[in-house]
């Protein structure tokens, strides 16, 4: 009994000592990590050692292009260079990247593609996204004048540019040329949405719709407004915005030519959507340059049957395009190889060859001005019935409207996305839904002292 | 010295687990509690003390309240739909002369060993409105309209419970089977000889003797329901689909923490979740008499 008592005491003692030791270790672990060394001062490894960079992207077309550029970079510039391109699904990649940056770069890649709709979220709070500020390098290299300024604005905050845009993102209307031509419709006569509806109306049957509901924010930008204004104020519930949404609903309710797609949520990226597209149940879809690549990848069966025209305008003489999406390539400031990453970025994102090849592989029209006139961007496209899409994109390019970045864009997107189905089904009026979300975001902004 | 070593040795052998436990569980749990009293938003931000501010904000957050409602809806489905189904299945498994008994046990257990991600993706196709299995092969042949399982806010939670029914009934049935096999057949036989019919045997002998199993299954089901994430996230999207109809508490936690980077607020959601589970578990234990001495 006594022996047992002694043993119990020593066990307790042991636990106390163990607890203290573990506690001390934990406390050491909780201490904030030392500030990362400035990227430029990071020691560069000996040249013989292979330099392995990790790049994250969420688009398979981007991944293909990056791999191709990395192969040539290895051949031409640095034989020790290796780029591992990891494709991760859209939401997951952005969530993971944010968390890796918040964790001081633990598990973060060296280079990362960040979509403009999510970029704002990286600026939330401190305004320092954990990415390398490229401003000085872009200025020194003379790249600022070569890049379309309204596109770079998406990745610029408080005068610091953190990313280089992949695409100009001019929006056009893709349509089933085979069916339009068979019906004898001359698309060159289409100038406004009213024109489009009146000529396309006859093609609509019970089973076939003329158009998928166009995305609200994209249409709104073609009318010169957006969900945020240039100063970062929420303008989702502006009169023009509400009217634009009502106009979209009228496409179904008044004209009977469009609907929110097979899943009722307006998605144009799901397998279900591509399925009905293959069956010929929709004859047109609004999309940016990159959507041409999506069509090729996901609906190869309809090769040769599509063509594109400039986006119809709301009024005669109105803007014939908009901008949709965009993705910036960024360097993580915790990377061991910031200089090498910048070199690769110049070789791929900031070169004529890189931009031209990207168009060939992905249909992303370059936001890089020296590449815009390249003859390789003027090749007829088999998928689009021999049409030279590059000509159309180049023609619309200079008129692409700006889009304003906000640290609250990601949360606004997230909140409004839960309401689309209700808006489409008429359960909530556009004015009420937009007011609700706009107020939610204004409240968050006020709480975080952003106003 | 030798004695010390001998005494220390067992602790050293088990220490890898406890060190891992402390670093990856105890520390985050304690730190999250601390963080729940702070406001911290965004990459590279520092926490600032707000006291109970986050918890008070939660009570006024309509989306949080909705997520509590949705999660409780699912938990109720789990307790009142999935568990009775599992009990029925467990009784069937226990029938001595059931042909292919082993096969059925395995058959109903396999959904659990499949990854939740795969299950959610497959069920996304099952519930699909134009092309889905249920609408095209069950409802349409019966002349019923195709339902928007994941589109109609009223149908989103029933859809997720259907998924849960498919996935979790089998494993719960196995728990019940284990409990049933612990009941000595003599007692049931004695009752039968005394003139009890099958329902009476079940109601007055089998069910009371299954109480410990029932208690275990219900508590595990409730904890599992409140922690469910992968299936609703993948089936309905991070926001829980139309009108946040499928937004679970874990998903709201994920949205705030991993998408909006509101770390302090997220920690408070985590603790609210813990408190709810704790209260429900205590109520369960009390209702089913776990504290009763007998």
XYZ file of C-alpha atoms in Angstrom:
745
model
C 0.000 0.000 0.000
C 2.784 2.385 1.011
C 4.772 1.538 -2.112
C 1.752 2.278 -4.224
C 1.383 5.628 -2.478
C 4.993 6.575 -3.220
C 4.628 5.575 -6.826
C 1.529 7.683 -7.228
C 3.292 10.722 -5.850
C 6.206 10.368 -8.174
C 3.835 9.950 -11.074
C 2.153 13.187 -10.166
C 5.502 14.849 -9.889
C 6.473 13.487 -13.222
C 3.316 14.815 -14.781
C 3.977 18.215 -13.310
C 7.489 18.319 -14.691
C 6.292 16.984 -18.020
C 3.489 19.528 -18.066
C 5.855 22.392 -17.382
C 8.260 21.258 -20.059
C 5.495 20.794 -22.595
C 4.006 24.138 -21.583
C 7.308 25.889 -22.092
C 7.700 24.300 -25.504
C 4.185 25.379 -26.393
C 4.786 28.905 -25.226
C 7.880 29.024 -27.370
C 5.775 27.780 -30.252
C 3.127 30.458 -29.659
C 5.627 33.291 -29.804
C 5.210 35.213 -33.041
C 7.569 34.033 -35.722
C 10.462 36.379 -36.385
C 9.747 38.812 -39.186
C 10.664 37.234 -42.506
C 13.825 38.440 -44.109
C 13.366 40.924 -46.929
C 13.011 38.970 -50.135
C 15.923 40.633 -51.863
C 18.276 39.722 -49.026
C 17.271 36.063 -49.006
C 20.385 33.988 -49.619
C 20.401 32.464 -53.066
C 21.494 28.830 -53.141
C 24.572 27.688 -54.988
C 23.892 27.550 -58.730
C 24.517 23.790 -59.063
C 21.637 22.995 -56.797
C 18.301 22.521 -58.490
C 15.933 25.393 -57.815
C 12.522 23.926 -57.251
C 9.609 26.319 -57.363
C 6.036 25.471 -56.555
C 3.187 27.167 -58.400
C -0.505 26.879 -57.554
C -3.244 27.515 -60.053
C -6.926 26.623 -60.261
C -7.299 26.491 -64.041
C -6.036 23.536 -66.037
C -5.457 25.703 -69.110
C -3.124 27.935 -67.054
C -1.311 24.882 -65.696
C -0.619 23.575 -69.191
C 0.799 26.912 -70.260
C 2.964 27.342 -67.146
C 4.443 23.870 -67.645
C 5.243 24.669 -71.246
C 6.892 27.997 -70.302
C 8.864 26.349 -67.493
C 10.263 23.782 -69.886
C 11.609 26.503 -72.174
C 12.857 28.596 -69.259
C 14.848 25.596 -68.080
C 16.351 25.177 -71.539
C 17.088 28.815 -72.237
C 17.723 30.499 -68.902
C 18.507 28.165 -66.075
C 19.134 24.433 -66.423
C 18.726 24.000 -62.648
C 15.217 25.431 -62.675
C 12.287 23.227 -61.911
C 8.675 24.291 -61.640
C 6.083 22.077 -60.048
C 2.624 23.215 -61.086
C -0.147 22.091 -58.751
C -3.773 22.410 -59.826
C -6.239 22.852 -56.965
C -9.972 23.540 -57.261
C -10.939 27.226 -57.245
C -12.297 27.801 -53.720
C -9.943 25.371 -52.077
C -6.861 26.867 -53.671
C -7.707 30.384 -52.553
C -8.685 29.269 -49.048
C -5.485 27.253 -48.731
C -3.317 30.081 -50.024
C -4.856 32.570 -47.578
C -4.259 30.265 -44.649
C -0.691 29.468 -45.718
C 0.045 33.210 -45.910
C -1.597 33.878 -42.551
C 0.575 31.090 -41.112
C 3.657 33.050 -42.182
C 4.160 31.138 -45.410
C 4.068 27.615 -43.967
C 3.178 25.299 -46.830
C 2.778 28.218 -49.217
C 3.871 27.932 -52.850
C 6.424 30.287 -54.416
C 4.073 31.518 -57.113
C 0.309 31.575 -56.987
C -2.517 32.479 -59.356
C -5.125 34.547 -57.542
C -8.472 35.211 -59.165
C -9.583 38.855 -58.999
C -12.830 37.977 -57.211
C -10.846 36.494 -54.356
C -7.871 38.861 -54.413
C -9.648 41.429 -52.261
C -9.887 38.890 -49.465
C -6.094 38.796 -49.294
C -6.073 42.510 -48.514
C -8.533 42.191 -45.668
C -7.421 43.512 -42.311
C -3.882 44.746 -42.630
C -3.831 45.385 -46.361
C -0.594 43.392 -46.530
C -1.415 40.182 -48.396
C 1.886 38.357 -47.758
C 2.798 38.739 -51.420
C 5.797 40.461 -52.950
C 5.159 44.097 -53.882
C 6.106 44.109 -57.558
C 5.663 47.846 -58.133
C 9.350 48.843 -58.271
C 10.340 45.891 -60.385
C 7.486 46.533 -62.810
C 8.518 50.196 -63.076
C 12.232 49.464 -63.497
C 11.538 46.864 -66.177
C 9.344 49.327 -68.082
C 6.422 46.937 -67.733
C 3.951 49.437 -66.288
C 3.409 51.068 -69.683
C 3.140 47.696 -71.389
C 0.346 46.387 -69.202
C -3.280 47.511 -69.456
C -3.661 49.753 -66.426
C -7.295 48.957 -65.622
C -6.377 45.290 -65.380
C -3.407 45.868 -63.087
C -5.670 47.965 -60.865
C -7.310 44.729 -59.761
C -4.135 43.662 -57.988
C -3.102 47.075 -56.732
C -3.867 48.371 -53.277
C -2.619 51.569 -51.685
C -0.198 52.096 -54.550
C 1.354 48.638 -54.379
C 0.913 46.155 -57.209
C 1.023 42.525 -56.135
C 0.126 40.621 -59.281
C 0.436 40.464 -63.045
C -2.802 39.849 -64.922
C -3.174 36.883 -67.225
C -5.986 38.134 -69.426
C -7.625 41.187 -70.827
C -10.993 39.458 -70.326
C -13.074 41.219 -73.003
C -16.597 39.833 -72.949
C -18.308 38.691 -76.134
C -21.393 36.717 -77.046
C -20.732 33.149 -78.160
C -23.532 31.762 -80.306
C -24.360 28.635 -82.284
C -23.446 29.888 -85.740
C -24.718 26.707 -87.421
C -28.253 27.276 -86.166
C -28.270 31.050 -86.666
C -26.969 30.679 -90.210
C -29.463 27.959 -91.053
C -32.226 30.311 -89.941
C -30.775 32.974 -92.220
C -29.974 35.420 -89.439
C -27.356 38.056 -90.211
C -25.606 38.572 -86.889
C -23.682 41.587 -88.187
C -26.955 43.517 -87.936
C -27.144 42.917 -84.187
C -26.165 46.005 -82.228
C -28.288 45.988 -79.115
C -29.836 43.381 -76.850
C -33.219 44.297 -78.321
C -31.905 43.437 -81.795
C -30.574 40.135 -80.511
C -33.818 39.213 -78.801
C -35.959 40.110 -81.787
C -33.897 38.097 -84.290
C -33.325 35.170 -81.941
C -36.855 34.857 -80.615
C -37.993 32.533 -83.394
C -35.310 29.973 -82.568
C -36.731 29.430 -79.095
C -38.851 26.327 -78.493
C -40.171 24.679 -75.330
C -36.891 22.862 -75.002
C -34.438 25.308 -76.522
C -33.521 28.671 -75.028
C -31.732 31.466 -76.815
C -29.514 32.433 -73.901
C -28.372 31.572 -70.406
C -28.989 34.397 -67.899
C -25.946 36.681 -68.254
C -24.049 37.366 -65.018
C -25.337 40.497 -63.342
C -22.007 42.118 -62.468
C -20.645 41.572 -65.982
C -23.653 43.227 -67.592
C -23.497 46.013 -65.041
C -19.891 46.775 -65.998
C -20.904 46.984 -69.654
C -23.193 49.801 -68.454
C -20.322 51.551 -66.683
C -21.158 50.578 -63.103
C -20.162 47.753 -60.756
C -20.842 46.267 -57.299
C -18.207 48.615 -55.867
C -17.283 52.090 -57.068
C -13.779 53.440 -57.601
C -13.566 54.530 -53.953
C -14.508 51.099 -52.649
C -18.100 51.969 -51.681
C -20.732 49.284 -52.104
C -22.949 50.134 -55.081
C -24.672 46.785 -55.456
C -28.010 48.365 -54.536
C -27.715 51.306 -56.935
C -30.642 52.033 -59.207
C -28.776 50.940 -62.326
C -27.768 47.705 -60.636
C -31.342 46.855 -59.628
C -32.660 47.801 -63.044
C -30.057 45.557 -64.706
C -31.186 42.609 -62.589
C -34.814 43.277 -63.442
C -33.810 43.383 -67.094
C -32.179 39.945 -66.767
C -35.340 38.484 -65.214
C -37.407 40.059 -67.999
C -35.425 38.017 -70.523
C -37.361 35.061 -69.144
C -40.539 36.610 -67.802
C -41.259 39.077 -70.600
C -39.359 37.815 -73.643
C -39.195 34.084 -72.872
C -35.735 33.737 -74.408
C -33.489 32.941 -71.432
C -33.435 31.147 -68.110
C -31.005 30.481 -65.255
C -29.827 27.185 -66.723
C -30.494 23.532 -66.028
C -29.575 23.843 -62.358
C -31.485 27.070 -61.883
C -28.474 28.869 -60.436
C -27.078 30.463 -63.586
C -23.901 28.378 -63.506
C -22.021 28.058 -66.769
C -19.229 25.890 -65.424
C -20.968 22.731 -64.220
C -20.964 19.397 -66.002
C -24.755 19.648 -66.142
C -24.512 22.925 -68.017
C -21.998 21.557 -70.508
C -24.334 18.579 -70.881
C -27.338 20.647 -71.959
C -25.080 22.731 -74.162
C -24.039 19.568 -76.009
C -27.699 18.708 -76.462
C -28.238 22.079 -78.139
C -30.624 23.409 -75.511
C -28.967 26.842 -75.402
C -27.973 28.800 -78.480
C -25.850 31.561 -76.967
C -23.844 32.324 -73.884
C -22.093 35.470 -72.761
C -18.447 34.899 -71.927
C -15.010 36.430 -71.736
C -12.069 35.450 -73.935
C -11.180 32.618 -71.579
C -14.606 31.083 -71.917
C -13.648 30.179 -75.493
C -11.019 27.877 -73.972
C -13.593 26.443 -71.546
C -15.934 25.638 -74.446
C -13.151 23.903 -76.372
C -12.190 21.866 -73.324
C -15.648 20.924 -72.116
C -17.792 20.826 -75.240
C -15.407 19.494 -77.912
C -18.372 17.839 -79.673
C -19.599 21.221 -80.919
C -16.344 22.133 -82.642
C -16.923 24.262 -85.720
C -20.439 25.210 -84.670
C -19.710 28.235 -82.497
C -18.847 31.809 -83.373
C -18.660 35.042 -81.422
C -19.912 38.606 -81.857
C -19.283 41.683 -79.720
C -21.579 41.847 -76.734
C -24.876 43.518 -77.663
C -25.201 46.978 -76.127
C -28.022 48.275 -73.979
C -28.574 51.276 -76.244
C -27.464 52.050 -79.788
C -23.876 53.242 -79.666
C -23.373 51.771 -76.207
C -20.386 49.758 -75.028
C -20.076 46.462 -76.911
C -18.098 44.571 -74.274
C -17.491 44.184 -70.583
C -14.864 42.486 -68.463
C -15.284 39.266 -66.630
C -12.815 37.675 -64.294
C -9.120 37.894 -64.521
C -6.399 36.210 -62.589
C -3.173 37.664 -61.282
C 0.046 35.739 -60.949
C 1.730 36.639 -57.666
C 4.951 35.865 -55.833
C 4.704 34.776 -52.208
C 6.974 36.911 -50.069
C 8.013 33.937 -47.921
C 9.425 32.122 -50.951
C 13.086 31.104 -50.776
C 13.492 31.976 -54.435
C 11.830 35.342 -54.881
C 14.393 36.508 -57.466
C 14.117 33.364 -59.519
C 10.308 33.585 -59.319
C 10.478 37.166 -60.634
C 12.784 36.062 -63.445
C 10.355 33.342 -64.395
C 7.456 35.777 -64.166
C 9.211 38.117 -66.597
C 9.935 35.214 -68.919
C 6.361 33.935 -68.880
C 3.868 36.647 -67.859
C 5.795 39.661 -69.170
C 7.128 38.509 -72.521
C 5.634 38.616 -75.999
C 6.324 34.911 -76.515
C 4.690 33.992 -73.207
C 1.605 36.087 -73.854
C 1.217 34.864 -77.417
C 1.635 31.230 -76.466
C -0.865 31.646 -73.660
C -3.428 32.861 -76.160
C -2.701 29.894 -78.405
C -3.100 27.465 -75.530
C -5.871 29.054 -73.489
C -7.582 31.825 -75.518
C -6.674 34.386 -72.854
C -6.193 37.573 -74.823
C -3.031 39.257 -73.535
C -3.269 42.355 -71.353
C 0.347 42.888 -72.469
C 0.244 45.602 -75.128
C 3.396 44.621 -77.138
C 1.858 41.190 -77.774
C -1.540 42.382 -78.951
C -0.593 42.863 -82.605
C 1.265 39.597 -82.957
C 0.172 37.698 -86.079
C -0.098 34.500 -84.054
C -3.080 36.075 -82.292
C -4.865 36.342 -85.637
C -5.129 32.692 -86.517
C -8.472 31.347 -87.635
C -9.950 29.031 -85.029
C -11.228 25.666 -86.135
C -13.492 25.396 -83.108
C -15.101 28.702 -84.018
C -15.802 27.841 -87.639
C -12.634 29.515 -88.883
C -13.411 32.823 -87.197
C -10.398 34.917 -86.121
C -11.368 35.484 -82.500
C -8.137 37.392 -81.835
C -9.306 40.137 -84.169
C -12.552 40.495 -82.241
C -10.785 40.565 -78.867
C -8.204 43.074 -80.122
C -10.952 45.310 -81.482
C -12.844 45.280 -78.173
C -9.714 45.372 -76.008
C -9.226 49.130 -75.713
C -12.860 49.609 -74.614
C -12.863 47.022 -71.806
C -14.316 48.802 -68.765
C -12.459 48.910 -65.452
C -13.365 46.837 -62.433
C -12.658 48.093 -58.949
C -11.051 45.995 -56.261
C -12.212 45.893 -52.676
C -11.094 43.839 -49.674
C -14.796 43.083 -49.214
C -15.509 41.804 -52.706
C -15.001 38.156 -51.705
C -17.482 38.421 -48.844
C -19.996 40.270 -51.009
C -19.680 37.566 -53.682
C -20.192 34.912 -51.068
C -23.282 36.587 -49.583
C -24.969 37.337 -52.889
C -24.279 33.836 -54.203
C -26.671 32.392 -51.600
C -29.455 34.581 -52.992
C -29.243 34.073 -56.755
C -31.648 31.149 -56.838
C -34.188 33.074 -54.776
C -33.826 36.095 -57.050
C -34.164 33.932 -60.163
C -37.232 32.183 -58.764
C -38.834 35.491 -57.828
C -38.916 34.702 -54.102
C -37.151 37.947 -53.363
C -37.170 41.198 -55.325
C -33.795 42.250 -56.753
C -34.074 45.565 -54.913
C -34.590 43.846 -51.546
C -31.912 41.219 -52.082
C -29.316 43.759 -53.185
C -30.177 46.110 -50.355
C -29.856 43.268 -47.850
C -26.415 42.173 -49.064
C -25.162 45.743 -49.539
C -26.186 46.585 -45.969
C -24.510 43.429 -44.637
C -21.248 44.407 -46.294
C -21.520 48.053 -45.227
C -21.993 46.864 -41.667
C -18.899 44.660 -41.848
C -16.919 47.538 -43.354
C -18.044 49.878 -40.586
C -17.109 47.321 -37.919
C -13.670 46.887 -39.371
C -13.208 50.617 -39.708
C -12.986 50.562 -43.483
C -15.374 53.472 -44.028
C 18.911 5.748 -10.895
C 17.819 2.386 -12.182
C 14.490 2.727 -10.413
C 13.984 6.143 -11.965
C 14.660 4.845 -15.398
C 12.246 2.002 -14.888
C 9.595 4.368 -13.698
C 10.149 6.824 -16.493
C 10.275 4.285 -19.284
C 6.490 3.766 -19.620
C 5.924 7.501 -19.784
C 8.551 7.855 -22.439
C 6.925 5.130 -24.450
C 3.527 6.782 -24.359
C 4.900 10.316 -24.670
C 4.779 10.544 -28.497
C 1.003 10.385 -28.350
C 0.703 12.927 -25.565
C 3.134 15.363 -27.117
C 1.229 15.157 -30.398
C -2.022 15.509 -28.488
C -0.774 18.585 -26.649
C 0.631 20.303 -29.724
C -2.134 19.512 -32.188
C -5.142 19.388 -29.890
C -4.729 20.948 -26.465
C -2.850 24.008 -27.666
C -5.277 24.864 -30.499
C -8.249 24.268 -28.197
C -6.828 26.560 -25.529
C -5.646 29.168 -28.005
C -9.006 29.221 -29.802
C -10.710 29.886 -26.457
C -8.326 32.782 -25.849
C -8.785 34.052 -29.404
C -12.576 33.991 -29.109
C -12.329 37.098 -26.895
C -10.356 39.001 -29.525
C -11.022 40.582 -32.860
C -8.558 39.573 -35.529
C -9.217 39.927 -39.250
C -6.982 39.313 -42.237
C -3.553 38.086 -43.207
C -0.790 39.264 -40.871
C -3.231 40.921 -38.446
C -2.867 41.190 -34.669
C -5.653 40.360 -32.197
C -7.330 43.145 -30.212
C -9.369 42.409 -27.090
C -13.160 42.693 -27.391
C -14.296 40.684 -24.358
C -17.565 38.886 -25.020
C -18.101 40.994 -28.162
C -17.828 38.069 -30.560
C -20.321 35.974 -28.603
C -22.804 38.837 -28.413
C -22.411 39.431 -32.144
C -23.137 35.756 -32.808
C -26.558 36.056 -31.190
C -27.457 38.845 -33.620
C -25.980 37.173 -36.664
C -28.916 35.898 -38.740
C -26.685 33.542 -40.727
C -25.241 32.015 -37.590
C -28.735 31.487 -36.184
C -29.727 29.910 -39.474
C -26.728 27.592 -39.381
C -27.656 26.519 -35.839
C -31.192 25.818 -37.041
C -29.982 23.828 -40.065
C -27.513 21.794 -38.050
C -30.156 21.038 -35.426
C -32.549 20.049 -38.219
C -30.007 17.528 -39.437
C -29.282 16.289 -35.900
C -33.013 15.736 -35.396
C -33.133 13.831 -38.672
C -30.222 11.791 -37.467
C -31.915 10.900 -34.183
C -35.476 10.424 -35.416
C -34.888 8.997 -38.899
C -31.442 7.470 -39.173
C -31.301 5.840 -35.723
C -34.738 4.153 -35.890
C -33.813 2.874 -39.360
C -30.540 1.585 -37.961
C -32.330 -0.111 -35.061
C -34.704 -1.852 -37.466
C -31.785 -2.939 -39.574
C -29.878 -4.127 -36.492
C -32.850 -6.270 -35.483
C -32.957 -7.712 -38.980
C -29.222 -8.477 -38.877
C -29.795 -10.296 -35.610
C -32.356 -12.686 -37.090
C -30.620 -16.060 -36.796
C -31.865 -17.640 -39.996
C -31.567 -14.617 -42.299
C -30.076 -15.839 -45.588
C -26.874 -14.055 -46.689
C -26.657 -12.376 -43.285
C -22.912 -11.674 -43.506
C -23.313 -10.226 -46.974
C -25.994 -7.772 -45.819
C -23.909 -6.661 -42.860
C -21.007 -5.846 -45.161
C -23.323 -4.318 -47.749
C -24.788 -1.812 -45.301
C -21.432 -1.040 -43.740
C -19.553 -0.136 -46.950
C -21.050 3.368 -47.360
C -19.128 4.425 -44.260
C -15.717 3.382 -45.522
C -16.233 5.420 -48.693
C -14.788 8.951 -48.525
C -17.345 11.643 -47.698
C -16.066 13.642 -50.648
C -16.814 10.856 -53.092
C -20.228 10.298 -51.525
C -21.123 13.981 -51.824
C -20.048 14.154 -55.459
C -22.064 11.041 -56.331
C -25.115 12.354 -54.462
C -24.751 15.643 -56.307
C -25.455 13.600 -59.434
C -28.208 11.618 -57.735
C -30.035 14.826 -56.748
C -29.372 16.650 -60.030
C -32.626 18.098 -61.335
C -32.491 17.460 -65.085
C -30.258 14.382 -65.145
C -30.371 12.971 -61.622
C -31.098 9.399 -60.635
C -33.984 10.141 -58.275
C -35.848 12.445 -60.647
C -35.378 10.331 -63.757
C -35.610 6.789 -62.435
C -37.897 7.099 -59.423
C -40.102 10.174 -59.701
C -40.609 10.385 -63.451
C -41.722 6.752 -63.980
C -44.279 7.346 -61.229
C -45.542 10.399 -63.060
C -44.270 12.771 -60.390
C -42.635 16.125 -61.180
C -38.861 16.434 -61.152
C -37.873 18.063 -57.884
C -35.100 20.606 -57.390
C -33.537 18.681 -54.525
C -30.632 21.041 -54.029
C -32.382 24.133 -55.414
C -35.535 24.346 -53.348
C -34.561 25.608 -49.884
C -37.251 23.363 -48.375
C -35.710 20.244 -49.915
C -32.037 20.919 -49.226
C -32.000 19.606 -45.644
C -34.132 16.521 -46.455
C -31.654 15.800 -49.264
C -28.720 15.952 -46.867
C -30.592 13.712 -44.403
C -31.202 11.219 -47.235
C -27.466 11.194 -47.853
C -26.905 10.682 -44.122
C -29.431 7.865 -44.112
C -27.562 6.057 -46.857
C -24.189 6.664 -45.281
C -24.675 6.212 -41.546
C -27.525 3.715 -41.120
C -25.285 0.696 -41.662
C -22.666 1.534 -39.082
C -25.280 2.381 -36.449
C -27.025 -0.906 -37.235
C -23.741 -2.663 -36.443
C -23.589 -0.926 -33.050
C -27.137 -2.093 -32.349
C -26.243 -5.586 -33.510
C -23.387 -5.683 -31.034
C -25.768 -4.524 -28.296
C -28.402 -7.074 -29.289
C -25.922 -9.907 -29.201
C -25.083 -9.017 -25.607
C -28.657 -9.635 -24.498
C -28.863 -13.208 -23.201
C -31.481 -15.064 -25.266
C -32.700 -16.818 -22.105
C -34.379 -13.655 -20.862
C -36.298 -13.200 -24.093
C -37.202 -16.884 -24.143
C -38.407 -16.674 -20.544
C -40.592 -13.704 -21.401
C -42.000 -15.533 -24.416
C -42.827 -18.550 -22.251
C -44.602 -16.201 -19.832
C -46.849 -15.188 -22.704
C -45.270 -11.940 -23.948
C -45.800 -11.330 -27.659
C -42.956 -10.178 -29.904
C -43.730 -6.497 -29.487
C -43.859 -6.865 -25.722
C -40.528 -8.715 -25.717
C -39.012 -5.917 -27.769
C -40.572 -3.113 -25.749
C -39.995 -4.483 -22.245
C -36.910 -6.675 -22.618
C -34.828 -5.826 -25.677
C -35.153 -2.046 -25.710
C -34.371 -1.490 -22.008
C -31.397 -3.801 -22.255
C -30.178 -1.887 -25.303
C -30.130 1.355 -23.319
C -26.330 1.676 -23.068
C -25.991 1.076 -26.825
C -28.806 3.502 -27.575
C -27.189 6.142 -25.410
C -23.871 5.673 -27.153
C -25.386 5.726 -30.640
C -27.479 8.835 -29.980
C -24.607 10.815 -28.490
C -22.260 9.842 -31.285
C -24.951 10.739 -33.831
C -25.511 14.160 -32.292
C -21.819 14.955 -32.095
C -21.382 13.663 -35.646
C -24.293 15.790 -36.874
C -22.939 18.978 -35.354
C -19.519 18.222 -36.802
C -20.735 17.250 -40.271
C -18.882 19.252 -42.913
C -17.638 17.532 -46.073
C -20.987 16.232 -47.307
C -23.079 19.430 -47.060
C -20.115 21.584 -48.141
C -19.630 19.626 -51.336
C -23.293 19.015 -51.991
C -24.458 22.623 -51.605
C -21.308 24.772 -51.827
C -19.607 26.746 -49.070
C -22.623 29.031 -48.583
C -25.028 26.126 -48.228
C -26.832 26.641 -51.514
C -29.948 28.727 -52.106
C -30.738 31.027 -49.220
C -28.113 29.288 -47.066
C -30.571 26.397 -46.728
C -27.770 23.876 -46.270
C -25.409 26.047 -44.243
C -24.101 23.977 -41.328
C -22.345 25.509 -38.329
C -19.067 23.965 -39.429
C -19.479 25.567 -42.843
C -20.180 28.979 -41.353
C -17.093 28.497 -39.231
C -15.142 27.596 -42.354
C -16.461 30.615 -44.290
C -15.558 33.057 -41.526
C -12.201 31.524 -40.743
C -10.870 30.453 -44.099
C -12.586 32.828 -46.478
C -13.270 36.068 -44.609
C -10.282 35.526 -42.276
C -12.213 36.655 -39.183
C -10.173 34.532 -36.809
C -11.530 35.751 -33.472
C -15.137 35.492 -34.601
C -14.482 32.007 -35.964
C -13.041 30.896 -32.638
C -16.247 32.103 -30.978
C -18.324 30.051 -33.457
C -16.205 27.027 -32.595
C -16.858 27.490 -28.902
C -20.568 28.085 -29.472
C -20.603 24.746 -31.287
C -18.803 23.093 -28.377
C -21.240 24.531 -25.856
C -24.253 23.325 -27.855
C -22.845 19.809 -28.170
C -21.975 19.745 -24.484
C -25.458 20.817 -23.397
C -27.178 18.356 -25.739
C -24.954 15.506 -24.596
C -25.667 16.258 -20.941
C -29.401 16.402 -21.647
C -29.138 13.069 -23.442
C -27.232 11.460 -20.612
C -29.843 12.672 -18.168
C -32.864 11.662 -20.270
C -31.563 8.198 -20.929
C -30.569 7.816 -17.324
C -26.829 7.519 -17.573
C -26.528 9.215 -14.192
C -29.075 6.867 -12.648
C -27.608 4.230 -10.398
C -28.947 0.798 -11.037
